[in-house]
GROMACS .gro file of C-alpha atoms in nm:
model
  386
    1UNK     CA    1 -10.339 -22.639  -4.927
    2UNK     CA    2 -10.317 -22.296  -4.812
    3UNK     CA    3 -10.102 -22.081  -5.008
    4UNK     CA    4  -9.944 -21.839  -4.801
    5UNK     CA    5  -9.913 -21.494  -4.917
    6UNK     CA    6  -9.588 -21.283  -5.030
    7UNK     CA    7  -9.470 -21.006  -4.896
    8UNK     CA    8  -9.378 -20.711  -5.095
    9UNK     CA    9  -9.014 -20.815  -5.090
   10UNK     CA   10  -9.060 -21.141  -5.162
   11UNK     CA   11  -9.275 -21.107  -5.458
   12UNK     CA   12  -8.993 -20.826  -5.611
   13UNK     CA   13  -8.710 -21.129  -5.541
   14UNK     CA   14  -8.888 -21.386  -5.715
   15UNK     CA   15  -9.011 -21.162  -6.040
   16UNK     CA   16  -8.626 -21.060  -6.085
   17UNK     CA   17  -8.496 -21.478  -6.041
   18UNK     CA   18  -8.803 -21.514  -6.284
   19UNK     CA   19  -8.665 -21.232  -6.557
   20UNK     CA   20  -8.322 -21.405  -6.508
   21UNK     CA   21  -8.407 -21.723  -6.625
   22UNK     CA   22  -8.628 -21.619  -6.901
   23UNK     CA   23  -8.265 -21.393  -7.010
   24UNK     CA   24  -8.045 -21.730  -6.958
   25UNK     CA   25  -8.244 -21.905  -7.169
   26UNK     CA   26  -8.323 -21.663  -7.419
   27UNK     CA   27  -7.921 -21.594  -7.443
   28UNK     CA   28  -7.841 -21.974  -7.459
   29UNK     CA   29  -8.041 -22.013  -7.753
   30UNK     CA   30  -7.826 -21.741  -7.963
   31UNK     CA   31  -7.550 -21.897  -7.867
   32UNK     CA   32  -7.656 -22.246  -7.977
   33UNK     CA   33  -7.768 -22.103  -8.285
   34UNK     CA   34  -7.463 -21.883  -8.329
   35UNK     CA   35  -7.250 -22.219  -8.281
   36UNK     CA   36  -7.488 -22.380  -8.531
   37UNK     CA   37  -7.465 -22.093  -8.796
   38UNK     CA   38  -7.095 -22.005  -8.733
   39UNK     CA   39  -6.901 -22.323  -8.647
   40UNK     CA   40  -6.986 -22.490  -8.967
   41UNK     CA   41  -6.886 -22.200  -9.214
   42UNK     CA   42  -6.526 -22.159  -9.050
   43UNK     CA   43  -6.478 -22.592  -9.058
   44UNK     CA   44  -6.614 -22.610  -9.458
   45UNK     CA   45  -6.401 -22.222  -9.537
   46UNK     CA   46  -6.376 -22.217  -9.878
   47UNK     CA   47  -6.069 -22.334 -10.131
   48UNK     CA   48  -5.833 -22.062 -10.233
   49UNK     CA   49  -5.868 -21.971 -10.648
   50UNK     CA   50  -5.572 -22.100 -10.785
   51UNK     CA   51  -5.453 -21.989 -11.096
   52UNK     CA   52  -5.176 -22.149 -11.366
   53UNK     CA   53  -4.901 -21.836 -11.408
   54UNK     CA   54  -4.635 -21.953 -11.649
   55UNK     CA   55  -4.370 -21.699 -11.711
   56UNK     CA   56  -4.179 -21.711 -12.067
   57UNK     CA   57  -3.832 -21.805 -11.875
   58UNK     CA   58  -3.620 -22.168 -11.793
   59UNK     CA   59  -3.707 -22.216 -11.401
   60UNK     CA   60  -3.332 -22.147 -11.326
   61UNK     CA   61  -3.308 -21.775 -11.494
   62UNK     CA   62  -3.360 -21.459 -11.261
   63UNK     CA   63  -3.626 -21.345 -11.520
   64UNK     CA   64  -3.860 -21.693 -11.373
   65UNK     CA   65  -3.741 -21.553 -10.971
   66UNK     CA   66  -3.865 -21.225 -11.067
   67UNK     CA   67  -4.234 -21.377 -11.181
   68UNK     CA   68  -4.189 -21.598 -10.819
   69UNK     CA   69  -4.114 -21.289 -10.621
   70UNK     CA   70  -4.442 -21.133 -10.816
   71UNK     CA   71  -4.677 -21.431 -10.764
   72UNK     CA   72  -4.565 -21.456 -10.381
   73UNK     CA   73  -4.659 -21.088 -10.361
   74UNK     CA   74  -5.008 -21.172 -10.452
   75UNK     CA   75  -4.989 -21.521 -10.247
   76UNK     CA   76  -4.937 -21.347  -9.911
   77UNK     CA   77  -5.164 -21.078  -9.977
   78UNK     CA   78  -5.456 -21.265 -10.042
   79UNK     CA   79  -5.489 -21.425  -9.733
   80UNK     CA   80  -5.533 -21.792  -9.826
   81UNK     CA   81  -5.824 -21.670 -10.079
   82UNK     CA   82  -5.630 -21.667 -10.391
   83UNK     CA   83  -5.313 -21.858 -10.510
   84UNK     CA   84  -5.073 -21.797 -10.848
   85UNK     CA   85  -4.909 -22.144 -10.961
   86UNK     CA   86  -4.579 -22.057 -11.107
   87UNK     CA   87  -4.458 -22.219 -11.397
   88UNK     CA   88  -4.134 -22.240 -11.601
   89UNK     CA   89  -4.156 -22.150 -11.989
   90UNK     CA   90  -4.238 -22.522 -12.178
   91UNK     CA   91  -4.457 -22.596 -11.892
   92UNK     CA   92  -4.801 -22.566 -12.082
   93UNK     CA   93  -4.706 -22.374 -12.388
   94UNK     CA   94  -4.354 -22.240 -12.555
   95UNK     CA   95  -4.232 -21.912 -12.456
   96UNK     CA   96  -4.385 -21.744 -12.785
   97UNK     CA   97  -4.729 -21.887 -12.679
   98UNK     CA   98  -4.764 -21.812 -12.381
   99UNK     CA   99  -5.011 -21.444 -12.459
  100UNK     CA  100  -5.209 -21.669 -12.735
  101UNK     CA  101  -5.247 -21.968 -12.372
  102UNK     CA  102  -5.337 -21.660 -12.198
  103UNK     CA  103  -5.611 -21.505 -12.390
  104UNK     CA  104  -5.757 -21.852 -12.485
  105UNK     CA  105  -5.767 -21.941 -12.128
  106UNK     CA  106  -5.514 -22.220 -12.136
  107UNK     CA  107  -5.356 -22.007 -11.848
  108UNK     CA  108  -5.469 -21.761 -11.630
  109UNK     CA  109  -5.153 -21.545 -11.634
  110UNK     CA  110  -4.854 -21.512 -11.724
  111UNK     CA  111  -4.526 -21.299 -11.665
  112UNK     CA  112  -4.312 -21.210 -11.975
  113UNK     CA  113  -4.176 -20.906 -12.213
  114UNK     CA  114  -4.346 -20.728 -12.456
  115UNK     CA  115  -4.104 -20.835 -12.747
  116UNK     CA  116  -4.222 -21.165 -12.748
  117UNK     CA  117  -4.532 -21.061 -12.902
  118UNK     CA  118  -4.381 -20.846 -13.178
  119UNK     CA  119  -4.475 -21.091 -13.463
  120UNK     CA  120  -4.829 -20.969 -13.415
  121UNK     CA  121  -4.754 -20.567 -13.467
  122UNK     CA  122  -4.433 -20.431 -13.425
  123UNK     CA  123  -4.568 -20.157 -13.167
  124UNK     CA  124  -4.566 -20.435 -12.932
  125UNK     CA  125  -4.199 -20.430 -12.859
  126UNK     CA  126  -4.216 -20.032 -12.792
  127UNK     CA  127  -4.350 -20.127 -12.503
  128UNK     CA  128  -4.111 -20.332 -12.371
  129UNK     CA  129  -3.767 -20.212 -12.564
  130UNK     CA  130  -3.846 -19.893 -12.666
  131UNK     CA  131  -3.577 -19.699 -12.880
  132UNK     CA  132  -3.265 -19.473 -12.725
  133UNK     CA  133  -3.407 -19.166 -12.709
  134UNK     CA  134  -3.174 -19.083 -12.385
  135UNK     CA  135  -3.430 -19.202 -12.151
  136UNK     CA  136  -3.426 -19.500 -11.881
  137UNK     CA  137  -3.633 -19.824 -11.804
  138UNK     CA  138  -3.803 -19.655 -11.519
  139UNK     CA  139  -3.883 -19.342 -11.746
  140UNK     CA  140  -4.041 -19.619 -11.968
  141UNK     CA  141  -4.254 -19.673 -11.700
  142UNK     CA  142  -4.328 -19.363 -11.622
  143UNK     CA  143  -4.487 -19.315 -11.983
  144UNK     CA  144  -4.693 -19.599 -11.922
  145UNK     CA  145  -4.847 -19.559 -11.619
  146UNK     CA  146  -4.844 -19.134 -11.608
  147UNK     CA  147  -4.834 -19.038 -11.988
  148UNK     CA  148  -4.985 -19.234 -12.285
  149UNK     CA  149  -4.818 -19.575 -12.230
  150UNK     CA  150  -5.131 -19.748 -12.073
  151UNK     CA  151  -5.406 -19.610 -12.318
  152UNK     CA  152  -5.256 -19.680 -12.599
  153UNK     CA  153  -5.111 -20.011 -12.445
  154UNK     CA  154  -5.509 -20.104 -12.413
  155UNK     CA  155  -5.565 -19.972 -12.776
  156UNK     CA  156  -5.333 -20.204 -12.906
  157UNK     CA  157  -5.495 -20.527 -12.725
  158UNK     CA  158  -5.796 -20.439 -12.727
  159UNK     CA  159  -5.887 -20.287 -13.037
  160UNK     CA  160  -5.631 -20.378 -13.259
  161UNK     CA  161  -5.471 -20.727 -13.200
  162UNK     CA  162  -5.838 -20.791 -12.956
  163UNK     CA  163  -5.688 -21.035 -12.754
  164UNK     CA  164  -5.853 -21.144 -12.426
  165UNK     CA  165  -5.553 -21.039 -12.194
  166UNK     CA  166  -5.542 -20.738 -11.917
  167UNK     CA  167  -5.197 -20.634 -11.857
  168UNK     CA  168  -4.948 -20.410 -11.721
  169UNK     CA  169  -4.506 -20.281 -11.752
  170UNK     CA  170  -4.316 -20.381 -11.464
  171UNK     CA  171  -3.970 -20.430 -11.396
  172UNK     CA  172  -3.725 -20.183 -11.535
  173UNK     CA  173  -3.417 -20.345 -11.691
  174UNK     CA  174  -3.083 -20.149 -11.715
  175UNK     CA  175  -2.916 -20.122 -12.062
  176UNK     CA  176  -2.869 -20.513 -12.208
  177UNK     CA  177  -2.511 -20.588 -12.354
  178UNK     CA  178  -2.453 -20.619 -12.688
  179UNK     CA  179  -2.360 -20.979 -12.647
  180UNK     CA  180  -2.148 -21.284 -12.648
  181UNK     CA  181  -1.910 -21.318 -12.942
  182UNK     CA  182  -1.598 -21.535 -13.123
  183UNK     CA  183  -1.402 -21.225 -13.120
  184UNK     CA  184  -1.407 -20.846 -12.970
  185UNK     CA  185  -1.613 -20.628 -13.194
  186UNK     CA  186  -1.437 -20.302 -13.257
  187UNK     CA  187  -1.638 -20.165 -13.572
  188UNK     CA  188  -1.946 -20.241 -13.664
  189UNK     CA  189  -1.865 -20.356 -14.025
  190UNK     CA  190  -1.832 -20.704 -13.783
  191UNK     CA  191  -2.143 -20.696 -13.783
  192UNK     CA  192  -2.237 -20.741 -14.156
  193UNK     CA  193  -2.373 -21.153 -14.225
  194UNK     CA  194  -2.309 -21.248 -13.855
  195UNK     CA  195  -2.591 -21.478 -13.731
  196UNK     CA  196  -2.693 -21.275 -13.427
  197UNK     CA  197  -2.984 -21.371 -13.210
  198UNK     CA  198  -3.221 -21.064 -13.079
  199UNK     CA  199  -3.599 -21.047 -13.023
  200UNK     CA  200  -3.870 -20.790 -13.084
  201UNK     CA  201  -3.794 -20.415 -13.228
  202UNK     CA  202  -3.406 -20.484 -13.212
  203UNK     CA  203  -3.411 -20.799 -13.478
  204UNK     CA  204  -3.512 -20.485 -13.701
  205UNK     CA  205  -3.258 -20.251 -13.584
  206UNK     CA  206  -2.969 -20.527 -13.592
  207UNK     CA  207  -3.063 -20.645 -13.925
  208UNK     CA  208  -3.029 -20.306 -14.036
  209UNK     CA  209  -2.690 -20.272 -13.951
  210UNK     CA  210  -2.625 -20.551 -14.172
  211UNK     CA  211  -2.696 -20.858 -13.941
  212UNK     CA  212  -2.868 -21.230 -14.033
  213UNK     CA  213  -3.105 -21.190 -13.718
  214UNK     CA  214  -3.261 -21.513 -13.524
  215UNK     CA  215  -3.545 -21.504 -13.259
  216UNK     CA  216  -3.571 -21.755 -13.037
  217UNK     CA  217  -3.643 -21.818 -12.674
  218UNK     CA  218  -3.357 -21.764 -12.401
  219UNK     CA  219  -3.335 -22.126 -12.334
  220UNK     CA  220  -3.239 -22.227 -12.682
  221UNK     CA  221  -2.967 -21.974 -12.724
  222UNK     CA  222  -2.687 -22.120 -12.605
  223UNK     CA  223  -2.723 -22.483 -12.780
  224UNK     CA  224  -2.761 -22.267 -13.090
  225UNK     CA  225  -2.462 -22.078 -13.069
  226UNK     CA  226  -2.239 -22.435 -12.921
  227UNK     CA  227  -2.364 -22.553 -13.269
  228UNK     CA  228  -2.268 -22.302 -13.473
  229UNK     CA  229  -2.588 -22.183 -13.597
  230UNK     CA  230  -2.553 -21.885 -13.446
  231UNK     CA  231  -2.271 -21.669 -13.423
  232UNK     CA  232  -2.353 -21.409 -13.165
  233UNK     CA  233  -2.635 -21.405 -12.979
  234UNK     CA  234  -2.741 -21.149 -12.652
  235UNK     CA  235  -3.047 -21.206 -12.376
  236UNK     CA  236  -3.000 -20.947 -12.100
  237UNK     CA  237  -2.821 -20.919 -11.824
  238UNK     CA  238  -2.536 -21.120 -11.612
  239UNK     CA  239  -2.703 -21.311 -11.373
  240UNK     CA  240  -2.972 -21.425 -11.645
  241UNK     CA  241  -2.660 -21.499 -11.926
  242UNK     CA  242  -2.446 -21.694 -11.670
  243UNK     CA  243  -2.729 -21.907 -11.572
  244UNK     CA  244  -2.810 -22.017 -11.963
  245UNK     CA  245  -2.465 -22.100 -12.002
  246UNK     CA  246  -2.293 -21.851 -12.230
  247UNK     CA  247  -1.988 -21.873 -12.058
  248UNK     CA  248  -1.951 -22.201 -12.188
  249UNK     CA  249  -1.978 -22.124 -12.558
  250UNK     CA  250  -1.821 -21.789 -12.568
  251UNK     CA  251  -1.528 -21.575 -12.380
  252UNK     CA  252  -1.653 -21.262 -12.528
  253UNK     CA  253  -1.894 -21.015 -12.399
  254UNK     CA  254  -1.941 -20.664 -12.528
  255UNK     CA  255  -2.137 -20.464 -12.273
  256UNK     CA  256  -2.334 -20.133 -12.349
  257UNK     CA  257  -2.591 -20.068 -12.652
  258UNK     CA  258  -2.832 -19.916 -12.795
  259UNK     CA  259  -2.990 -20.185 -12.964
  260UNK     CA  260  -3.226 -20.230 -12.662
  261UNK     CA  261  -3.092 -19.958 -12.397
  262UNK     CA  262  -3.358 -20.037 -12.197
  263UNK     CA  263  -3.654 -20.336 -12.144
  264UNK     CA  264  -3.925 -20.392 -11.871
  265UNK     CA  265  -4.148 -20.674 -11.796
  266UNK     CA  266  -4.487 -20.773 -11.883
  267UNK     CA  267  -4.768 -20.953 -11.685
  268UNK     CA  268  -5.048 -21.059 -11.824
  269UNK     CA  269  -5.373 -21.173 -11.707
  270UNK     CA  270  -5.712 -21.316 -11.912
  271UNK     CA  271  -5.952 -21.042 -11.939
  272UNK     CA  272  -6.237 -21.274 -11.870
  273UNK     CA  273  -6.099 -21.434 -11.570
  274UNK     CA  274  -5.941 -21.149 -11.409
  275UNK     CA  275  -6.293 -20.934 -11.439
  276UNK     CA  276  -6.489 -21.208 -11.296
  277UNK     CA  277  -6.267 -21.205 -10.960
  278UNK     CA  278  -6.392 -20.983 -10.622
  279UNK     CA  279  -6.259 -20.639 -10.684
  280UNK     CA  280  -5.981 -20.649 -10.343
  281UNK     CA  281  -5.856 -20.955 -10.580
  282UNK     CA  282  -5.838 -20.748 -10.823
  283UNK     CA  283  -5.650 -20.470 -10.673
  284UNK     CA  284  -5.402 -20.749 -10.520
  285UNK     CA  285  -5.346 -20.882 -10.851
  286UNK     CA  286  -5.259 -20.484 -11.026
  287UNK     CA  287  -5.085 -20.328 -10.688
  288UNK     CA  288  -4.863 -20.641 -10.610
  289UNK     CA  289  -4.697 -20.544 -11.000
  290UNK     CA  290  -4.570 -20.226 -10.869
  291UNK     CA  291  -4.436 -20.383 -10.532
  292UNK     CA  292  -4.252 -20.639 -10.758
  293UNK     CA  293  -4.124 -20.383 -11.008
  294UNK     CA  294  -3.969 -20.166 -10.700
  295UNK     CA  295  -3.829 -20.521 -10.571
  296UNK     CA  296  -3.639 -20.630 -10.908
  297UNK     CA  297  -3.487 -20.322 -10.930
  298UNK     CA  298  -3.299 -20.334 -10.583
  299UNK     CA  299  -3.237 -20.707 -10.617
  300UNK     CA  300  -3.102 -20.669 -10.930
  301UNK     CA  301  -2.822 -20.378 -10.766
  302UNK     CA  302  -2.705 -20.712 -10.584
  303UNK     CA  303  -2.735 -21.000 -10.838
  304UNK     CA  304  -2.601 -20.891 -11.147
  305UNK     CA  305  -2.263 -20.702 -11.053
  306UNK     CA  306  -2.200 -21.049 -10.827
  307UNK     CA  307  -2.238 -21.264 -11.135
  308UNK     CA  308  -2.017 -21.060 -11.397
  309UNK     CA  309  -1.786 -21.097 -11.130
  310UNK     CA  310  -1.825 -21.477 -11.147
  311UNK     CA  311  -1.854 -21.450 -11.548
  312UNK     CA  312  -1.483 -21.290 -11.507
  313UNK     CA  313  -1.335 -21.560 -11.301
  314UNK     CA  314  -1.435 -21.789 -11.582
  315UNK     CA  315  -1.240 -21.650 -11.811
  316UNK     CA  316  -1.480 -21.419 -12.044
  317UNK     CA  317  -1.346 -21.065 -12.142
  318UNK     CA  318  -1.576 -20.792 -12.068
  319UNK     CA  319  -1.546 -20.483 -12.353
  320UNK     CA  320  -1.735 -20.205 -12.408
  321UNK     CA  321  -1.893 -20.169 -12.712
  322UNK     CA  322  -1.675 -19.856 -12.918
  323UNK     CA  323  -1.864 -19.513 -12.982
  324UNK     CA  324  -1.816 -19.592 -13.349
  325UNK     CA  325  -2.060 -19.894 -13.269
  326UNK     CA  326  -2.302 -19.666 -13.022
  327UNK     CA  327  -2.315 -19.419 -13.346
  328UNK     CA  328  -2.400 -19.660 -13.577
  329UNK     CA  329  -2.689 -19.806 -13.435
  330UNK     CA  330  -2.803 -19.483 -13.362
  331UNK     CA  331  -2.780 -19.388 -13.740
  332UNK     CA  332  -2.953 -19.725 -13.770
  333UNK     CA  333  -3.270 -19.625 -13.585
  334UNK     CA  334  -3.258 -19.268 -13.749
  335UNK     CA  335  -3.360 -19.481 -14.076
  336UNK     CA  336  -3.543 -19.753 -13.903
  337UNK     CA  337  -3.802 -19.520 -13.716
  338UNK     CA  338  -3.978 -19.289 -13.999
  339UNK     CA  339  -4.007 -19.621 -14.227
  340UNK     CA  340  -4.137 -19.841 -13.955
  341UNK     CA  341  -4.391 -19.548 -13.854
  342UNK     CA  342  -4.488 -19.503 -14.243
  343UNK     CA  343  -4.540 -19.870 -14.303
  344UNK     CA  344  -4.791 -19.884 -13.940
  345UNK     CA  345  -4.963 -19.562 -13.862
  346UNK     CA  346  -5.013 -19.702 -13.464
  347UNK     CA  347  -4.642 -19.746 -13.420
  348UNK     CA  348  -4.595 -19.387 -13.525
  349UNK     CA  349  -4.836 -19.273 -13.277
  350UNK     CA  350  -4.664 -19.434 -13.049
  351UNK     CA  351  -4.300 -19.315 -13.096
  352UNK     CA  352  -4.452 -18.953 -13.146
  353UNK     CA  353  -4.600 -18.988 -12.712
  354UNK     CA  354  -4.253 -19.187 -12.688
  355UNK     CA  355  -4.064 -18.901 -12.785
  356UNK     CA  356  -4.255 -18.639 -12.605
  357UNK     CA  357  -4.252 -18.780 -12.302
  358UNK     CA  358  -3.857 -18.834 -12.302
  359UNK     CA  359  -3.758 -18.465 -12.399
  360UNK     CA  360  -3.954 -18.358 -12.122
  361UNK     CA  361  -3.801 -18.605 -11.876
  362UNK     CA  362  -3.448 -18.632 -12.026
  363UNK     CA  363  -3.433 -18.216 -12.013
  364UNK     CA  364  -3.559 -18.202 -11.678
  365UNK     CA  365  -3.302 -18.472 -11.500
  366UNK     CA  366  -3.015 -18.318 -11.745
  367UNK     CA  367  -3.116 -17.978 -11.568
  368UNK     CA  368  -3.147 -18.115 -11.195
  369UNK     CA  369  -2.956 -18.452 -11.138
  370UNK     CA  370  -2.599 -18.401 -11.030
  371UNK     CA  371  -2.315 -18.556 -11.263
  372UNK     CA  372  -2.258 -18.860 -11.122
  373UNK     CA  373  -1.972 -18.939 -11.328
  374UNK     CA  374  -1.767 -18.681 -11.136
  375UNK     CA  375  -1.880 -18.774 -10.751
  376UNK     CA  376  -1.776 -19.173 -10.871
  377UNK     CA  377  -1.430 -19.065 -10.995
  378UNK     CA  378  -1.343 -18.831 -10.667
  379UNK     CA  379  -1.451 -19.091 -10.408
  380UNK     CA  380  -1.439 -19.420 -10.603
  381UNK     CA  381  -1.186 -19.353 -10.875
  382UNK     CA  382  -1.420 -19.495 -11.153
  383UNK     CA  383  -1.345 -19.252 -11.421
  384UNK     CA  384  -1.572 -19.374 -11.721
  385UNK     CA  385  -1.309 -19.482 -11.996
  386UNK     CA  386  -1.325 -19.213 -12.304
   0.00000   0.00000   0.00000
């Protein structure tokens, strides 16, 4: 057969159709083996890590919402990679073993107060219901996170109690009531033999004023008090003391103290676990506790006025505690403090930063904040009573 030759155009045409194919083919073959490399990893993605996170409150207490509002923080953020299983106090361990579950491993995490861990060194409740030294909750923070509060916070897990936890304050709490009582307390003689339940730093204060102190957990309180074992008995604020029933057992509350002016929330992670995790984990895990501390303390501006309101309406009479009370506990931590730091060496380094940081604070808002006191009484007629 005769072949017949190409002309110069023809021969160009058919090298190009040539270069074509050999492209098609070439690009084909990524794509297959894209498809094969690609299409399997997104079908077999990986399980999310899911941790147990048992907070130190019964499920129907705001204090077990506020750990839900934390772990759903860290839920969303993590994209499906990461999950925190909330559970109520009981659910593993008892409120007052939750930090031991935690650094053992039992659970990953947990959401709690400081207080609660005040059987193992007393320094533990500073951080958590530090004294009255004219500061706020959210000053209490402040220390932690921009003075000493987090250093020595690590010194005290990690070198002196060594337990395997990483942790962090969230959460500021406004000034907790004095408490439910039989009768309106209007000196604080009252308080002299009365079985009084109180946790942390403020068993020590109360029992100095004369007081036969009881710690227990929030969700034994109230069947304690219906028995008569106790006779007064505080946990913190409205919403969380209308929810465990005190209502039921008591028509007396006495709002206002110093005994713990101020609290804020701990969470708590296993050192361990939490170091072994990808470092944007990590960050999720530390940044979604300041989200959640900002959170609780506008949610709580809705909450906890609503429910004194509904505390009213079931017939309780709110009082404010007398100055005469105020003035007592105050005297009350004048002794307390200096024996407390004498008998522990770390919990007087601690009250010493404490104190440091709240004169320079306190002056500075004293000097710049307006008085509120007068603004509320002109527009709202809410004169503070004398």
């Amino acid at each position: 057969m005769i072949r017949k030759s190409l002309t110069p155009a023809q021969a160009k045409s058919r090298s190009s159709a040539g270069t074509r194919r050999k492209f098609l083919k070439a690009a084909s073959g990524v794509v297959a083996g894209g498809a094969a490399l690609g299409f399997p990893m997104i079908a077999k993605s990986q399980a999310p890590i899911v941790w147990r996170f048992q907070s130190t409150w019964p499920a129907k207490d705001i204090f077990h919402e506020y750990a839900q509002d934390y772990a759903r923080r860290v839920n969303e953020m993590s994209g499906g990679r990461f999950r925190l299983d909330v559970l109520p106090a009981g659910a593993v361990v008892g409120a007052f073993g939750m930090q031991d579950a935690v650094s053992s491993g039992v659970l990953e995490g947990g959401h709690g107060v400081c207080a609660y861990w005040y059987g193992k060194n007393k320094a533990f409740s500073l951080f958590g219901t530090a004294p009255s030294f004219g500061w706020n909750a959210n000053e209490l923070l402040g220390w932690f996170y921009y003075g000493d509060g987090e250093k020595l916070y690590n010194e005290l897990i990690n070198d002196i109690l060594k337990v395997n936890v990483v942790g962090w304050l969230t959460g500021p709490m406004p000034t907790q009531p004095l408490g439910w009582f039989k009768k309106q307390v209007t000196d604080a003689s009252q308080m002299q033999k009365m079985k009084y339940r109180t946790v942390g730093l403020a068993a020590d204060l109360m029992n100095e004023m004369g007081a036969a102190v009881t710690i227990m957990a929030g969700a034994d309180i109230v069947p304690a008090m219906d028995r008569g074992v106790l006779d007064a008995a505080e946990f913190n604020n409205p919403s969380s003391d209308l929810a465990l029933g005190f209502p039921d057992v008591s028509k007396v509350y006495m709002v206002q103290s110093f005994h713990q002016d101020m609290e804020c929330f701990e969470i708590i992670f296993n050192k361990a676990k939490y170091n072994a995790l990808p470092k944007e984990l990590q960050a999720i895990l530390k940044y979604s506790v300041e989200a959640a501390s900002a959170d609780m303390s506008w949610k709580l501006q809705k909450r906890y006025p609503e429910d004194l309101v509904k505390i009213e309406k079931a017939g309780v009479k709110v009082y404010e505690t007398p100055k005469s009370v105020l003035e007592a506990q105050l005297a009350a931590w004048d002794r307390l403090l200096p024996r407390l730091s004498k008998e522990n060496a770390f919990f007087g380094k601690v009250i010493e930063s404490q104190k440091a940081w709240a004169k320079t604070v306190v002056t500075f808002m004293g000097q710049f904040e307006s008085p509120r006191e007068l603004a509320a009484n002109h527009f709202l007629g809410l004169k503070k009573a004398g």
